[in-house]
One Martini backbone bead per residue (centre of mass of N, CA, C, O) as a GRO file, in nm:
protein
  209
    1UNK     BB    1 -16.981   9.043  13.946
    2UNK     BB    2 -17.351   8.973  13.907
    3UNK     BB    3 -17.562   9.173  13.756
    4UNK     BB    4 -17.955   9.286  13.764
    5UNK     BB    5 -18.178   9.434  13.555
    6UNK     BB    6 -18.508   9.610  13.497
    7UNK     BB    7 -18.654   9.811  13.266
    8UNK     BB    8 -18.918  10.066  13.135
    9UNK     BB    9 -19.031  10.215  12.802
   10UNK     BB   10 -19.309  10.397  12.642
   11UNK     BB   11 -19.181  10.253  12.349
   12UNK     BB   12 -19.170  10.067  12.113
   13UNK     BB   13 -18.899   9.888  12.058
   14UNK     BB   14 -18.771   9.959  11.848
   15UNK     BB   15 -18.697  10.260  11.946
   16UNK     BB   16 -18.530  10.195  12.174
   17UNK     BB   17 -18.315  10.069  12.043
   18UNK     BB   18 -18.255  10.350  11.882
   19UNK     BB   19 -18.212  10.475  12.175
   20UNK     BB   20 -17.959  10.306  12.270
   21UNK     BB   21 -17.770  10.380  12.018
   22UNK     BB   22 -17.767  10.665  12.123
   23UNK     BB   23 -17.560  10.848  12.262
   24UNK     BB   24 -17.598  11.125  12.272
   25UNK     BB   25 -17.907  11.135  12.373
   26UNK     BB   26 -17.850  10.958  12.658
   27UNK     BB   27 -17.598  11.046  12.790
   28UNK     BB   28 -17.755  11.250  13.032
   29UNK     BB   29 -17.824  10.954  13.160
   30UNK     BB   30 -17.560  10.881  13.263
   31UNK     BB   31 -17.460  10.877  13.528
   32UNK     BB   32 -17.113  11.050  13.601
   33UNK     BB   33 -17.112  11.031  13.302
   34UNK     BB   34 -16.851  11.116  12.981
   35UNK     BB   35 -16.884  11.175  12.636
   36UNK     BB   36 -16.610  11.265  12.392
   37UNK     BB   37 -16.635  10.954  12.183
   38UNK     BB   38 -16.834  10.854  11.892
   39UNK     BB   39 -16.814  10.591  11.595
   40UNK     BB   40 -17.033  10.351  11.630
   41UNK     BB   41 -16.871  10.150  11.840
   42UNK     BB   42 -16.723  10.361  12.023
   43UNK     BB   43 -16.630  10.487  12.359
   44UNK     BB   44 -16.512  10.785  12.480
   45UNK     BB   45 -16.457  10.810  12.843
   46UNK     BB   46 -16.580  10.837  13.189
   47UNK     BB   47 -16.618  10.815  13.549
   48UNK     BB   48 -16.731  10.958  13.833
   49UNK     BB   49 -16.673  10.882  14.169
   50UNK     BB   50 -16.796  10.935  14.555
   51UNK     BB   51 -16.595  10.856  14.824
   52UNK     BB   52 -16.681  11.046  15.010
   53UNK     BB   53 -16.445  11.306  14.963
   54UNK     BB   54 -16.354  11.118  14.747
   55UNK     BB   55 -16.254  11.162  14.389
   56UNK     BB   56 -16.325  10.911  14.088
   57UNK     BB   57 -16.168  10.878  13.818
   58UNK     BB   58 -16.272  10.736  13.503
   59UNK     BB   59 -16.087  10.581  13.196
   60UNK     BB   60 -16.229  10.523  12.868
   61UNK     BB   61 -16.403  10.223  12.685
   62UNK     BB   62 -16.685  10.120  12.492
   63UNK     BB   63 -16.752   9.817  12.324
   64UNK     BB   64 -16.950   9.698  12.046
   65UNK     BB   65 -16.974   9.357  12.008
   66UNK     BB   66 -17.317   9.384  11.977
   67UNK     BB   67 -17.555   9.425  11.732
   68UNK     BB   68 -17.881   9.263  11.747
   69UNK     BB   69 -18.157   9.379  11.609
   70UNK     BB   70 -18.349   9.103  11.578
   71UNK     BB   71 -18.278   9.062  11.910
   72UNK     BB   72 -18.259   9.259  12.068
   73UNK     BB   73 -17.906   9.263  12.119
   74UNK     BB   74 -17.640   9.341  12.328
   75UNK     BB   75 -17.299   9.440  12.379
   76UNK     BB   76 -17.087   9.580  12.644
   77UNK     BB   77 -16.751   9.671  12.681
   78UNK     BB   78 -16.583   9.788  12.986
   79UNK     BB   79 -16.341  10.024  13.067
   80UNK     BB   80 -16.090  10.142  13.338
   81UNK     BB   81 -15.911  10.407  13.472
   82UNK     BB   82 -15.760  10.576  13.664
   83UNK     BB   83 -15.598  10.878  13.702
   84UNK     BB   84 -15.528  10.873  14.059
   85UNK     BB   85 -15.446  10.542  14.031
   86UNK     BB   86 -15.462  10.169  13.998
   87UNK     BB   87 -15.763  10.137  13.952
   88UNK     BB   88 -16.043   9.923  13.820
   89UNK     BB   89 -16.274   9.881  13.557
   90UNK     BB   90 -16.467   9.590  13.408
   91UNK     BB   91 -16.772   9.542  13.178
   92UNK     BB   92 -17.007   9.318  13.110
   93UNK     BB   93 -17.275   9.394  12.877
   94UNK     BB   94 -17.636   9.254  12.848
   95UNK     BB   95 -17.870   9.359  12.615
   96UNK     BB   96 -18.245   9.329  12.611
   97UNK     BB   97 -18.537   9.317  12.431
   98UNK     BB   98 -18.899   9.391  12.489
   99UNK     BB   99 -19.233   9.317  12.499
  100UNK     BB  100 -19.452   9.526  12.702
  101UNK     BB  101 -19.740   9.647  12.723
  102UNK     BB  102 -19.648   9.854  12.432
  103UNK     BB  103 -19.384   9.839  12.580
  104UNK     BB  104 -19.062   9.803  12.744
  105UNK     BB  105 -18.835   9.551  12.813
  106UNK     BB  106 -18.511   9.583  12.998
  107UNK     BB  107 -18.235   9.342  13.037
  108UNK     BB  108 -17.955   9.363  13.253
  109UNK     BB  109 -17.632   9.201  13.253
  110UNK     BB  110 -17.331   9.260  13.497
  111UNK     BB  111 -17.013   9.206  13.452
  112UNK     BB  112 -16.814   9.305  13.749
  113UNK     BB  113 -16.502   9.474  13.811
  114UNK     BB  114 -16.330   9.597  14.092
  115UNK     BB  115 -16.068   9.837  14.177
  116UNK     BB  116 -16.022   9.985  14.479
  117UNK     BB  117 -16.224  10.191  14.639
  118UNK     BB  118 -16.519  10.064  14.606
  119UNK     BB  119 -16.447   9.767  14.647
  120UNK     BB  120 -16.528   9.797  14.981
  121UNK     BB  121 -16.803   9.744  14.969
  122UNK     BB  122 -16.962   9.535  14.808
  123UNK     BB  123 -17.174   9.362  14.637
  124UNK     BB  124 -17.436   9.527  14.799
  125UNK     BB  125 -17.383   9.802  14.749
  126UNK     BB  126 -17.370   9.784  14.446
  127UNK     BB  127 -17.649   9.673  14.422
  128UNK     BB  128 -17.788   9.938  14.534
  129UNK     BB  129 -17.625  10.154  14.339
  130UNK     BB  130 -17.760   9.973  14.082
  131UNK     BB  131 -18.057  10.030  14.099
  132UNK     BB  132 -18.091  10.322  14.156
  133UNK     BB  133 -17.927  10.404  13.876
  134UNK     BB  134 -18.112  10.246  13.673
  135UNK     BB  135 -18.348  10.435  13.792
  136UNK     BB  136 -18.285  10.694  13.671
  137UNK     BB  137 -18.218  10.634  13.391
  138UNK     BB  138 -18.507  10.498  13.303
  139UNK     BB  139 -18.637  10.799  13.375
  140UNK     BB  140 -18.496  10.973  13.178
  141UNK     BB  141 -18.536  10.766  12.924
  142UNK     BB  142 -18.839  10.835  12.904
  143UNK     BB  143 -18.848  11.126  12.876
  144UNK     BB  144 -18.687  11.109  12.600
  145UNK     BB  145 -18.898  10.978  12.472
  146UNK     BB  146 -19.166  11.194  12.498
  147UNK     BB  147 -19.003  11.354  12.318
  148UNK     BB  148 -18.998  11.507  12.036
  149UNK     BB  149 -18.885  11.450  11.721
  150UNK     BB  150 -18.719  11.434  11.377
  151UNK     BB  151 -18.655  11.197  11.369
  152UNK     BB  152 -18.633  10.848  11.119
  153UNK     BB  153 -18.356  10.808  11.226
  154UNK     BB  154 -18.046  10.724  11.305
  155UNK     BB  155 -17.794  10.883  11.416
  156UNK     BB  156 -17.507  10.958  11.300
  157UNK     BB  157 -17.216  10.890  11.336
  158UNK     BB  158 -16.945  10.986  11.501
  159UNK     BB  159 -16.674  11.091  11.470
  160UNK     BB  160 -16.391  11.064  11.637
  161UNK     BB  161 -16.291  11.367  11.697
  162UNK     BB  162 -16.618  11.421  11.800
  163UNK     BB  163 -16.762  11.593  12.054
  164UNK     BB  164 -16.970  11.508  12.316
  165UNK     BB  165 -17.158  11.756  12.470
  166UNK     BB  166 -17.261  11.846  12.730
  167UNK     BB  167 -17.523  11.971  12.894
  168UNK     BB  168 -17.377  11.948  13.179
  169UNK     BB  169 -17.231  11.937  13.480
  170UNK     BB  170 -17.096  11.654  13.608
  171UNK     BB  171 -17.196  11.393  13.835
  172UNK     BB  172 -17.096  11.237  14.074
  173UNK     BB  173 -17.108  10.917  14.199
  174UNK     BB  174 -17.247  10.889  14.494
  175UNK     BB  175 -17.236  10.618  14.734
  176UNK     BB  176 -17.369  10.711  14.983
  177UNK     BB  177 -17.582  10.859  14.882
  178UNK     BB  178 -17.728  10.609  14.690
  179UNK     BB  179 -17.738  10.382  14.921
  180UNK     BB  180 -17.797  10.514  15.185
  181UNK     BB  181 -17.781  10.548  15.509
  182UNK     BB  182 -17.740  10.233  15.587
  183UNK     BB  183 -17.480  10.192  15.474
  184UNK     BB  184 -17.326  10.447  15.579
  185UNK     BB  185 -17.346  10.370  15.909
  186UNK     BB  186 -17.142  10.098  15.801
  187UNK     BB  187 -16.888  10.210  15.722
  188UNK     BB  188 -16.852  10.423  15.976
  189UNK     BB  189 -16.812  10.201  16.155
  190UNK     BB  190 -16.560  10.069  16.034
  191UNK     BB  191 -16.401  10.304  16.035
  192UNK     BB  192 -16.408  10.360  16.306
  193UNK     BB  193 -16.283  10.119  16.415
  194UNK     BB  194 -15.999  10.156  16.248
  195UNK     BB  195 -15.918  10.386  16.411
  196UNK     BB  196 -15.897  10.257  16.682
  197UNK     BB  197 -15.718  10.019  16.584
  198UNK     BB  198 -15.475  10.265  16.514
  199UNK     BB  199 -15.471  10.391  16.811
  200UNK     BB  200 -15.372  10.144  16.978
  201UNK     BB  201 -15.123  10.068  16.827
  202UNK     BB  202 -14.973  10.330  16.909
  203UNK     BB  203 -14.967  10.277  17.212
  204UNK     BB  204 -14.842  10.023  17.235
  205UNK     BB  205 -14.591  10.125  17.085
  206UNK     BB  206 -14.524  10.298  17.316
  207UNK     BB  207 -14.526  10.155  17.555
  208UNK     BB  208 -14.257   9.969  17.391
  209UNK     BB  209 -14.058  10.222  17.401
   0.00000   0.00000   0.00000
């Protein structure tokens, strides 16, 4: 499936640039995700995902297959597997960037295939959940471009050995809880639904049994 979104942030473009291509800076706003491991080309890191009860986590590595500073263009490819599961995530993402209005306007189209239990949900709710999670990133990044810092250069890419350490422990991305309500109460009734279905069958079964 292919999703769009777009957002600005309050810093002349140049910044923006190397304010995306900082990752251990940037780490702490993107729901869900733990970064390991980055040297300048590959993140190796996690994404966990919370469908209902159930807590998924992908793991694998997301890397910089283009990075045109002068087009403020990147290609970021990106994959992972289930630790507990046969479930995968795939995704080609292509950010450009652009002047507006004194700040950034950021445009990301993101190529996604996924497997297992997320796939569940279907283009509409994760484009819901992708809508409100870019919207949250967003955020997260315009506050940290607002802080004060003293670099005046992208800082030295992390060795592969290093890691990048969490600022607090990450939370998984709730599926039900960031579509909200409205999807929310579509699934349960689905759910519902197949519970019923699976109760009757199994009646039919006693009583020709």
């Amino acid at each position: 499936m292919e999703l769009h979104h777009e957002f600005t942030v309050p810093v002349p473009v140049d910044d923006a640039w190397r304010a995306l291509l900082d990752v251990e800076r940037i780490a702490p706003c993107m729901p869900g995700a733990t970064v390991d491991e980055y040297d300048g080309k590959t993140v190796t890191g996690s994404v966990k995902v919370k469908v209902g009860p159930i807590t998924v986590t992908y793991r694998g590595t997301a890397v910089f297959e283009e990075q045109d500073e002068s087009a403020h263009r990147m290609v970021l490819i990106a994959s992972g597997k289930e630790t507990r599961g046969q479930g995968t995530a795939r995704a080609t993402v292509t950010g450009t960037l652009g002047e507006r209005d004194g700040g950034t306007a950021v445009s990301v189209r993101t190529d996604l295939t996924v497997t297992g239990r997320p796939a569940q949900f279907g283009r509409g709710v994760l484009a819901e959940v992708g809508d409100k999670l870019v919207g949250q990133f967003a955020e997260c990044l315009a506050r940290r471009l607002e802080e004060p810092t003293d670099r005046t250069e992208p800082a030295e890419p992390l060795q592969p050995a290093q890691p990048v350490q969490p600022v607090q422990p990450v939370q998984p991305i709730d599926l039900l809880r960031t579509a909200g309500p409205p999807v929310a109460k579509r699934v349960a009734i689905v759910a519902a639904t197949a519970v019923l279905a699976l109760v009757f069958v199994r009646i039919r079964r006693h009583r020709h049994a």
